[in-house]
Amino acid sequence: MEFNIITLFPEIIDFYCSSSIVGRARKNNITSVNAINPREFTNDRHRTVDDTPYGGGAGMVLMCDPLFKAIESIEKKQNSELIILTPGGETFNQNMAQEFSSKEQINFICGHYEGFDQRIIDGLQPREVSIGDFVLTGGELGALCIIDAVTRLLPGSLGADESTIEESFSEDLLEYPHYTRPAEYRGMHIPEVLLSGHHANIAKWRKKQSVLATIKKRPDLFEKFRQKQLTKEEKEILKEVEEIIGEE
Ligand code: ADE
């Protein structure tokens, strides 16, 4: 998987993508990450990438030419996606991460400050993606969120002990609570079952906790889960959880 990021701040990308799991995937050649600065594609003394808006108003607007040339410098692969990060785009989610993880190449355009010339969208036809209903100063954090979420889905990027995909059951549910040593901390004890060594009971307890957390924190996700084809075991857990909820 090749990620190319057009950004005025390549150091932001390089720093994040050299750390932790994303950095390791890159080192192991599961991904390559290249930040490309549109300033490299300017000809004037000041290496200008933005200008005042036509029609007046505050702020500066990213110009077409350095952006187009930066995009054209990338050797486009067949199975590639061009994304522009903008608060007005479709909101990024796990399904999109799954979809992007099957690409050979993802190219990102990061806007900054006030915005970019509309002809970048009209001429390059990127997919417009937002990472949430808030306004950032630039698209870099958005690109990093997508790179991170996609990288961890690529085969080999997570070690066996880091994998969070625990069968289909957990896909539409929140995670169960985790605990590590010590077994008692400031008077707070870990659930007994986790000390029992009984793997089947522990697995069932975890699934139940996942369902409970989802009902309480994300009823919208839970509704989606309930609509799914559930296994006999899942139906059983659901019944038990609904009894607990009914009693609360
Ligand atoms: N650029 C500015 N705000 C953004 C957001 N919410 N998502 C993606 N890119 C952005």
PDB file of C-alpha atoms and ligand atoms in Angstrom:
ATOM      1  CA  MET A   1       0.000   0.000   0.000  1.00  0.00           C
ATOM      2  CA  GLU A   2       1.425   3.338  -1.047  1.00  0.00           C
ATOM      3  CA  PHE A   3       0.306   6.544   0.670  1.00  0.00           C
ATOM      4  CA  ASN A   4       1.221   9.894  -0.905  1.00  0.00           C
ATOM      5  CA  ILE A   5       0.316  13.037   0.991  1.00  0.00           C
ATOM      6  CA  ILE A   6       0.369  16.476  -0.612  1.00  0.00           C
ATOM      7  CA  THR A   7       1.000  18.837   2.285  1.00  0.00           C
ATOM      8  CA  LEU A   8       2.713  22.103   3.140  1.00  0.00           C
ATOM      9  CA  PHE A   9       3.822  20.432   6.398  1.00  0.00           C
ATOM     10  CA  PRO A  10       5.563  17.152   5.467  1.00  0.00           C
ATOM     11  CA  GLU A  11       7.241  17.005   8.892  1.00  0.00           C
ATOM     12  CA  ILE A  12       3.860  16.361  10.556  1.00  0.00           C
ATOM     13  CA  ILE A  13       3.328  13.295   8.372  1.00  0.00           C
ATOM     14  CA  ASP A  14       6.908  12.037   8.696  1.00  0.00           C
ATOM     15  CA  PHE A  15       6.859  12.288  12.481  1.00  0.00           C
ATOM     16  CA  TYR A  16       3.629  10.355  13.002  1.00  0.00           C
ATOM     17  CA  CYS A  17       4.353   7.776  10.335  1.00  0.00           C
ATOM     18  CA  SER A  18       7.734   6.927  11.883  1.00  0.00           C
ATOM     19  CA  SER A  19       6.245   5.905  15.234  1.00  0.00           C
ATOM     20  CA  SER A  20       4.491   2.887  16.683  1.00  0.00           C
ATOM     21  CA  ILE A  21       2.551   0.438  14.510  1.00  0.00           C
ATOM     22  CA  VAL A  22       2.297   2.748  11.494  1.00  0.00           C
ATOM     23  CA  GLY A  23       6.092   3.241  11.611  1.00  0.00           C
ATOM     24  CA  ARG A  24       6.719  -0.487  11.934  1.00  0.00           C
ATOM     25  CA  ALA A  25       4.442  -1.310   8.975  1.00  0.00           C
ATOM     26  CA  ARG A  26       6.401   1.210   6.950  1.00  0.00           C
ATOM     27  CA  LYS A  27       9.752  -0.246   8.042  1.00  0.00           C
ATOM     28  CA  ASN A  28       8.535  -3.744   7.129  1.00  0.00           C
ATOM     29  CA  ASN A  29       7.535  -2.508   3.651  1.00  0.00           C
ATOM     30  CA  ILE A  30       3.851  -3.241   4.233  1.00  0.00           C
ATOM     31  CA  THR A  31       3.291   0.454   3.461  1.00  0.00           C
ATOM     32  CA  SER A  32       5.244   3.301   1.988  1.00  0.00           C
ATOM     33  CA  VAL A  33       4.479   6.866   3.044  1.00  0.00           C
ATOM     34  CA  ASN A  34       5.640   9.849   1.006  1.00  0.00           C
ATOM     35  CA  ALA A  35       4.897  13.443   1.928  1.00  0.00           C
ATOM     36  CA  ILE A  36       5.082  15.796  -1.055  1.00  0.00           C
ATOM     37  CA  ASN A  37       5.318  19.553  -0.562  1.00  0.00           C
ATOM     38  CA  PRO A  38       3.558  21.612  -3.257  1.00  0.00           C
ATOM     39  CA  ARG A  39       6.176  24.320  -2.628  1.00  0.00           C
ATOM     40  CA  GLU A  40       8.576  22.118  -4.585  1.00  0.00           C
ATOM     41  CA  PHE A  41       6.438  22.814  -7.644  1.00  0.00           C
ATOM     42  CA  THR A  42       6.620  26.625  -7.594  1.00  0.00           C
ATOM     43  CA  ASN A  43       8.925  28.760  -9.720  1.00  0.00           C
ATOM     44  CA  ASP A  44       8.889  32.154  -8.017  1.00  0.00           C
ATOM     45  CA  ARG A  45      11.412  33.478  -5.539  1.00  0.00           C
ATOM     46  CA  HIS A  46       8.994  33.219  -2.613  1.00  0.00           C
ATOM     47  CA  ARG A  47       7.786  29.736  -3.576  1.00  0.00           C
ATOM     48  CA  THR A  48       4.193  30.969  -3.367  1.00  0.00           C
ATOM     49  CA  VAL A  49       1.459  28.380  -2.854  1.00  0.00           C
ATOM     50  CA  ASP A  50      -1.471  30.596  -1.855  1.00  0.00           C
ATOM     51  CA  ASP A  51      -3.042  33.907  -2.811  1.00  0.00           C
ATOM     52  CA  THR A  52      -5.894  36.229  -1.797  1.00  0.00           C
ATOM     53  CA  PRO A  53      -9.421  35.153  -2.764  1.00  0.00           C
ATOM     54  CA  TYR A  54     -11.114  36.533  -5.887  1.00  0.00           C
ATOM     55  CA  GLY A  55     -14.086  38.632  -4.780  1.00  0.00           C
ATOM     56  CA  GLY A  56     -12.281  39.702  -1.606  1.00  0.00           C
ATOM     57  CA  GLY A  57     -12.563  38.451   1.947  1.00  0.00           C
ATOM     58  CA  ALA A  58     -10.233  37.274   4.650  1.00  0.00           C
ATOM     59  CA  GLY A  59      -7.535  34.618   4.394  1.00  0.00           C
ATOM     60  CA  MET A  60      -5.557  32.975   1.673  1.00  0.00           C
ATOM     61  CA  VAL A  61      -6.527  30.297  -0.815  1.00  0.00           C
ATOM     62  CA  LEU A  62      -4.284  27.436  -1.998  1.00  0.00           C
ATOM     63  CA  MET A  63      -3.493  27.923  -5.687  1.00  0.00           C
ATOM     64  CA  CYS A  64      -4.177  25.369  -8.410  1.00  0.00           C
ATOM     65  CA  ASP A  65      -0.818  25.086 -10.132  1.00  0.00           C
ATOM     66  CA  PRO A  66       1.446  23.785  -7.305  1.00  0.00           C
ATOM     67  CA  LEU A  67      -1.296  21.344  -6.256  1.00  0.00           C
ATOM     68  CA  PHE A  68      -1.946  20.010  -9.757  1.00  0.00           C
ATOM     69  CA  LYS A  69       1.788  19.633 -10.405  1.00  0.00           C
ATOM     70  CA  ALA A  70       2.331  17.855  -7.080  1.00  0.00           C
ATOM     71  CA  ILE A  71      -0.434  15.382  -7.932  1.00  0.00           C
ATOM     72  CA  GLU A  72       0.945  14.905 -11.444  1.00  0.00           C
ATOM     73  CA  SER A  73       4.378  14.077  -9.988  1.00  0.00           C
ATOM     74  CA  ILE A  74       2.939  10.882  -8.473  1.00  0.00           C
ATOM     75  CA  GLU A  75       3.152   7.760 -10.599  1.00  0.00           C
ATOM     76  CA  LYS A  76      -0.497   6.774 -10.525  1.00  0.00           C
ATOM     77  CA  LYS A  77      -1.212   3.119  -9.866  1.00  0.00           C
ATOM     78  CA  GLN A  78      -4.183   1.300 -11.316  1.00  0.00           C
ATOM     79  CA  ASN A  79      -6.086   0.671  -8.112  1.00  0.00           C
ATOM     80  CA  SER A  80      -5.729   4.085  -6.507  1.00  0.00           C
ATOM     81  CA  GLU A  81      -7.898   6.595  -4.663  1.00  0.00           C
ATOM     82  CA  LEU A  82      -7.490  10.379  -4.596  1.00  0.00           C
ATOM     83  CA  ILE A  83      -8.818  11.968  -1.400  1.00  0.00           C
ATOM     84  CA  ILE A  84      -9.106  15.603  -0.392  1.00  0.00           C
ATOM     85  CA  LEU A  85      -9.570  16.258   3.318  1.00  0.00           C
ATOM     86  CA  THR A  86     -12.272  18.813   3.967  1.00  0.00           C
ATOM     87  CA  PRO A  87     -14.909  19.302   6.690  1.00  0.00           C
ATOM     88  CA  GLY A  88     -17.630  19.206   4.018  1.00  0.00           C
ATOM     89  CA  GLY A  89     -16.763  15.691   2.804  1.00  0.00           C
ATOM     90  CA  GLU A  90     -18.396  12.331   3.625  1.00  0.00           C
ATOM     91  CA  THR A  91     -17.531  11.350   7.183  1.00  0.00           C
ATOM     92  CA  PHE A  92     -14.781   8.755   7.495  1.00  0.00           C
ATOM     93  CA  ASN A  93     -15.735   5.510   9.215  1.00  0.00           C
ATOM     94  CA  GLN A  94     -14.587   1.898   9.619  1.00  0.00           C
ATOM     95  CA  ASN A  95     -16.387   0.740   6.454  1.00  0.00           C
ATOM     96  CA  MET A  96     -14.451   3.317   4.463  1.00  0.00           C
ATOM     97  CA  ALA A  97     -11.225   2.163   6.141  1.00  0.00           C
ATOM     98  CA  GLN A  98     -12.043  -1.403   5.003  1.00  0.00           C
ATOM     99  CA  GLU A  99     -12.741  -0.210   1.479  1.00  0.00           C
ATOM    100  CA  PHE A 100      -9.507   1.825   1.306  1.00  0.00           C
ATOM    101  CA  SER A 101      -7.479  -1.109   2.659  1.00  0.00           C
ATOM    102  CA  SER A 102      -8.021  -2.949  -0.648  1.00  0.00           C
ATOM    103  CA  LYS A 103      -6.379  -0.130  -2.653  1.00  0.00           C
ATOM    104  CA  GLU A 104      -2.868  -0.244  -4.017  1.00  0.00           C
ATOM    105  CA  GLN A 105      -2.324   3.485  -3.569  1.00  0.00           C
ATOM    106  CA  ILE A 106      -4.040   6.338  -1.720  1.00  0.00           C
ATOM    107  CA  ASN A 107      -3.167   9.936  -2.559  1.00  0.00           C
ATOM    108  CA  PHE A 108      -4.218  12.691  -0.173  1.00  0.00           C
ATOM    109  CA  ILE A 109      -4.548  16.426  -0.716  1.00  0.00           C
ATOM    110  CA  CYS A 110      -4.390  18.386   2.544  1.00  0.00           C
ATOM    111  CA  GLY A 111      -5.870  21.861   2.463  1.00  0.00           C
ATOM    112  CA  HIS A 112      -4.767  24.461   4.972  1.00  0.00           C
ATOM    113  CA  TYR A 113      -6.219  27.539   6.671  1.00  0.00           C
ATOM    114  CA  GLU A 114      -9.024  29.129   4.640  1.00  0.00           C
ATOM    115  CA  GLY A 115      -9.229  26.637   1.832  1.00  0.00           C
ATOM    116  CA  PHE A 116      -8.266  25.760  -1.699  1.00  0.00           C
ATOM    117  CA  ASP A 117      -9.196  26.842  -5.201  1.00  0.00           C
ATOM    118  CA  GLN A 118     -12.437  25.068  -6.202  1.00  0.00           C
ATOM    119  CA  ARG A 119     -10.846  24.055  -9.504  1.00  0.00           C
ATOM    120  CA  ILE A 120      -8.665  21.579  -7.567  1.00  0.00           C
ATOM    121  CA  ILE A 121     -11.882  19.660  -6.873  1.00  0.00           C
ATOM    122  CA  ASP A 122     -13.472  20.311 -10.272  1.00  0.00           C
ATOM    123  CA  GLY A 123     -10.322  19.393 -12.207  1.00  0.00           C
ATOM    124  CA  LEU A 124      -8.942  16.483 -10.167  1.00  0.00           C
ATOM    125  CA  GLN A 125     -12.279  15.056  -8.962  1.00  0.00           C
ATOM    126  CA  PRO A 126     -10.977  13.746  -5.634  1.00  0.00           C
ATOM    127  CA  ARG A 127     -13.214  12.010  -3.121  1.00  0.00           C
ATOM    128  CA  GLU A 128     -14.037  14.589  -0.421  1.00  0.00           C
ATOM    129  CA  VAL A 129     -13.588  13.105   3.053  1.00  0.00           C
ATOM    130  CA  SER A 130     -14.057  14.629   6.525  1.00  0.00           C
ATOM    131  CA  ILE A 131     -12.995  13.078   9.831  1.00  0.00           C
ATOM    132  CA  GLY A 132     -15.849  14.639  11.792  1.00  0.00           C
ATOM    133  CA  ASP A 133     -18.094  17.618  12.310  1.00  0.00           C
ATOM    134  CA  PHE A 134     -15.474  20.072  13.459  1.00  0.00           C
ATOM    135  CA  VAL A 135     -13.109  22.380  11.628  1.00  0.00           C
ATOM    136  CA  LEU A 136      -9.358  21.782  11.778  1.00  0.00           C
ATOM    137  CA  THR A 137      -6.668  24.157  10.556  1.00  0.00           C
ATOM    138  CA  GLY A 138      -5.633  21.667   7.898  1.00  0.00           C
ATOM    139  CA  GLY A 139      -6.145  18.222   6.422  1.00  0.00           C
ATOM    140  CA  GLU A 140      -2.999  16.575   7.846  1.00  0.00           C
ATOM    141  CA  LEU A 141      -4.675  15.114  10.934  1.00  0.00           C
ATOM    142  CA  GLY A 142      -7.429  13.753   8.704  1.00  0.00           C
ATOM    143  CA  ALA A 143      -4.930  12.094   6.375  1.00  0.00           C
ATOM    144  CA  LEU A 144      -3.104  10.619   9.389  1.00  0.00           C
ATOM    145  CA  CYS A 145      -6.346   9.239  10.836  1.00  0.00           C
ATOM    146  CA  ILE A 146      -7.060   7.474   7.550  1.00  0.00           C
ATOM    147  CA  ILE A 147      -3.486   6.191   7.164  1.00  0.00           C
ATOM    148  CA  ASP A 148      -3.581   4.852  10.715  1.00  0.00           C
ATOM    149  CA  ALA A 149      -6.997   3.173  10.421  1.00  0.00           C
ATOM    150  CA  VAL A 150      -6.114   1.635   7.045  1.00  0.00           C
ATOM    151  CA  THR A 151      -2.596   0.483   8.028  1.00  0.00           C
ATOM    152  CA  ARG A 152      -3.831  -1.583  10.968  1.00  0.00           C
ATOM    153  CA  LEU A 153      -6.152  -3.488   8.603  1.00  0.00           C
ATOM    154  CA  LEU A 154      -3.301  -4.545   6.302  1.00  0.00           C
ATOM    155  CA  PRO A 155      -2.143  -8.155   6.709  1.00  0.00           C
ATOM    156  CA  GLY A 156       1.006  -8.370   8.835  1.00  0.00           C
ATOM    157  CA  SER A 157       0.792  -4.875  10.309  1.00  0.00           C
ATOM    158  CA  LEU A 158      -0.561  -6.050  13.667  1.00  0.00           C
ATOM    159  CA  GLY A 159       1.109  -8.875  15.543  1.00  0.00           C
ATOM    160  CA  ALA A 160      -1.127 -11.812  16.495  1.00  0.00           C
ATOM    161  CA  ASP A 161      -1.374 -10.507  20.047  1.00  0.00           C
ATOM    162  CA  GLU A 162      -2.382  -7.034  18.852  1.00  0.00           C
ATOM    163  CA  SER A 163      -5.149  -8.139  16.555  1.00  0.00           C
ATOM    164  CA  THR A 164      -8.500  -6.783  17.645  1.00  0.00           C
ATOM    165  CA  ILE A 165     -10.548  -8.733  15.124  1.00  0.00           C
ATOM    166  CA  GLU A 166     -12.097 -11.417  17.303  1.00  0.00           C
ATOM    167  CA  GLU A 167     -14.591 -13.092  14.952  1.00  0.00           C
ATOM    168  CA  SER A 168     -17.561 -11.328  13.412  1.00  0.00           C
ATOM    169  CA  PHE A 169     -19.255 -10.843  16.772  1.00  0.00           C
ATOM    170  CA  SER A 170     -17.113  -7.917  17.830  1.00  0.00           C
ATOM    171  CA  GLU A 171     -17.283  -6.028  14.553  1.00  0.00           C
ATOM    172  CA  ASP A 172     -20.366  -3.964  15.346  1.00  0.00           C
ATOM    173  CA  LEU A 173     -19.731  -3.774  19.063  1.00  0.00           C
ATOM    174  CA  LEU A 174     -17.538  -1.704  21.350  1.00  0.00           C
ATOM    175  CA  GLU A 175     -14.615  -3.372  23.089  1.00  0.00           C
ATOM    176  CA  TYR A 176     -14.984  -5.182  26.392  1.00  0.00           C
ATOM    177  CA  PRO A 177     -13.006  -3.729  29.337  1.00  0.00           C
ATOM    178  CA  HIS A 178      -9.370  -4.780  29.694  1.00  0.00           C
ATOM    179  CA  TYR A 179      -7.355  -5.221  32.898  1.00  0.00           C
ATOM    180  CA  THR A 180      -3.724  -5.864  33.717  1.00  0.00           C
ATOM    181  CA  ARG A 181      -1.697  -6.278  36.922  1.00  0.00           C
ATOM    182  CA  PRO A 182      -2.219  -5.608  39.798  1.00  0.00           C
ATOM    183  CA  ALA A 183      -5.482  -7.482  40.488  1.00  0.00           C
ATOM    184  CA  GLU A 184      -6.388  -4.842  43.069  1.00  0.00           C
ATOM    185  CA  TYR A 185      -5.632  -1.145  42.640  1.00  0.00           C
ATOM    186  CA  ARG A 186      -6.725   1.488  45.186  1.00  0.00           C
ATOM    187  CA  GLY A 187      -9.502  -0.770  46.368  1.00  0.00           C
ATOM    188  CA  MET A 188     -10.702  -1.559  42.837  1.00  0.00           C
ATOM    189  CA  HIS A 189     -10.754  -5.279  42.021  1.00  0.00           C
ATOM    190  CA  ILE A 190     -10.741  -6.908  38.620  1.00  0.00           C
ATOM    191  CA  PRO A 191     -13.689  -9.187  37.740  1.00  0.00           C
ATOM    192  CA  GLU A 192     -13.234 -12.646  39.329  1.00  0.00           C
ATOM    193  CA  VAL A 193     -13.870 -14.545  36.100  1.00  0.00           C
ATOM    194  CA  LEU A 194     -10.634 -13.196  34.599  1.00  0.00           C
ATOM    195  CA  LEU A 195      -8.672 -15.031  37.284  1.00  0.00           C
ATOM    196  CA  SER A 196     -10.556 -18.308  36.790  1.00  0.00           C
ATOM    197  CA  GLY A 197      -8.455 -19.623  33.903  1.00  0.00           C
ATOM    198  CA  HIS A 198     -11.734 -20.850  32.339  1.00  0.00           C
ATOM    199  CA  HIS A 199     -11.361 -19.715  28.741  1.00  0.00           C
ATOM    200  CA  ALA A 200     -14.931 -20.339  27.602  1.00  0.00           C
ATOM    201  CA  ASN A 201     -16.356 -18.421  30.563  1.00  0.00           C
ATOM    202  CA  ILE A 202     -13.936 -15.572  29.987  1.00  0.00           C
ATOM    203  CA  ALA A 203     -14.864 -15.373  26.290  1.00  0.00           C
ATOM    204  CA  LYS A 204     -18.566 -15.311  27.166  1.00  0.00           C
ATOM    205  CA  TRP A 205     -18.038 -12.646  29.845  1.00  0.00           C
ATOM    206  CA  ARG A 206     -16.150 -10.492  27.341  1.00  0.00           C
ATOM    207  CA  LYS A 207     -18.874 -10.771  24.722  1.00  0.00           C
ATOM    208  CA  LYS A 208     -21.480  -9.867  27.296  1.00  0.00           C
ATOM    209  CA  GLN A 209     -19.457  -6.831  28.369  1.00  0.00           C
ATOM    210  CA  SER A 210     -19.116  -5.774  24.726  1.00  0.00           C
ATOM    211  CA  VAL A 211     -22.876  -5.914  24.242  1.00  0.00           C
ATOM    212  CA  LEU A 212     -23.496  -4.068  27.534  1.00  0.00           C
ATOM    213  CA  ALA A 213     -21.009  -1.294  26.691  1.00  0.00           C
ATOM    214  CA  THR A 214     -22.559  -0.878  23.248  1.00  0.00           C
ATOM    215  CA  ILE A 215     -26.134  -0.660  24.546  1.00  0.00           C
ATOM    216  CA  LYS A 216     -25.124   1.931  27.134  1.00  0.00           C
ATOM    217  CA  LYS A 217     -22.705   4.071  25.130  1.00  0.00           C
ATOM    218  CA  ARG A 218     -23.739   3.633  21.491  1.00  0.00           C
ATOM    219  CA  PRO A 219     -27.387   2.584  21.152  1.00  0.00           C
ATOM    220  CA  ASP A 220     -27.176   3.444  17.430  1.00  0.00           C
ATOM    221  CA  LEU A 221     -24.446   0.809  16.909  1.00  0.00           C
ATOM    222  CA  PHE A 222     -26.364  -1.695  18.997  1.00  0.00           C
ATOM    223  CA  GLU A 223     -29.433  -1.358  16.757  1.00  0.00           C
ATOM    224  CA  LYS A 224     -27.235  -2.192  13.770  1.00  0.00           C
ATOM    225  CA  PHE A 225     -25.871  -5.240  15.594  1.00  0.00           C
ATOM    226  CA  ARG A 226     -29.364  -6.431  16.495  1.00  0.00           C
ATOM    227  CA  GLN A 227     -30.413  -6.357  12.812  1.00  0.00           C
ATOM    228  CA  LYS A 228     -27.630  -8.796  11.924  1.00  0.00           C
ATOM    229  CA  GLN A 229     -27.945 -12.565  11.490  1.00  0.00           C
ATOM    230  CA  LEU A 230     -26.980 -13.659  14.999  1.00  0.00           C
ATOM    231  CA  THR A 231     -25.651 -17.057  16.000  1.00  0.00           C
ATOM    232  CA  LYS A 232     -27.376 -19.122  18.691  1.00  0.00           C
ATOM    233  CA  GLU A 233     -24.680 -18.108  21.196  1.00  0.00           C
ATOM    234  CA  GLU A 234     -25.083 -14.441  20.316  1.00  0.00           C
ATOM    235  CA  LYS A 235     -28.855 -14.630  20.770  1.00  0.00           C
ATOM    236  CA  GLU A 236     -28.325 -16.236  24.176  1.00  0.00           C
ATOM    237  CA  ILE A 237     -25.943 -13.494  25.262  1.00  0.00           C
ATOM    238  CA  LEU A 238     -28.362 -10.855  23.989  1.00  0.00           C
ATOM    239  CA  LYS A 239     -31.173 -12.344  26.069  1.00  0.00           C
ATOM    240  CA  GLU A 240     -29.019 -12.390  29.198  1.00  0.00           C
ATOM    241  CA  VAL A 241     -27.874  -8.809  28.654  1.00  0.00           C
ATOM    242  CA  GLU A 242     -31.431  -7.597  28.109  1.00  0.00           C
ATOM    243  CA  GLU A 243     -32.378  -9.212  31.414  1.00  0.00           C
ATOM    244  CA  ILE A 244     -29.536  -7.349  33.179  1.00  0.00           C
ATOM    245  CA  ILE A 245     -30.578  -4.058  31.535  1.00  0.00           C
ATOM    246  CA  GLY A 246     -34.221  -4.698  32.531  1.00  0.00           C
ATOM    247  CA  GLU A 247     -33.170  -5.086  36.160  1.00  0.00           C
ATOM    248  CA  GLU A 248     -31.083  -1.875  36.245  1.00  0.00           C
TER     249      GLU A 248
HETATM  250  N1  ADE B   1      -9.843  19.982   7.294  1.00  0.00           N
HETATM  251  C1  ADE B   1     -10.384  20.862   8.141  1.00  0.00           C
HETATM  252  N2  ADE B   1     -11.298  20.299   8.919  1.00  0.00           N
HETATM  253  C2  ADE B   1     -11.355  18.977   8.560  1.00  0.00           C
HETATM  254  C3  ADE B   1     -12.119  17.857   8.980  1.00  0.00           C
HETATM  255  N3  ADE B   1     -13.027  17.942   9.950  1.00  0.00           N
HETATM  256  N4  ADE B   1     -11.915  16.679   8.374  1.00  0.00           N
HETATM  257  C4  ADE B   1     -11.003  16.565   7.385  1.00  0.00           C
HETATM  258  N5  ADE B   1     -10.270  17.586   6.936  1.00  0.00           N
HETATM  259  C5  ADE B   1     -10.429  18.790   7.517  1.00  0.00           C
END
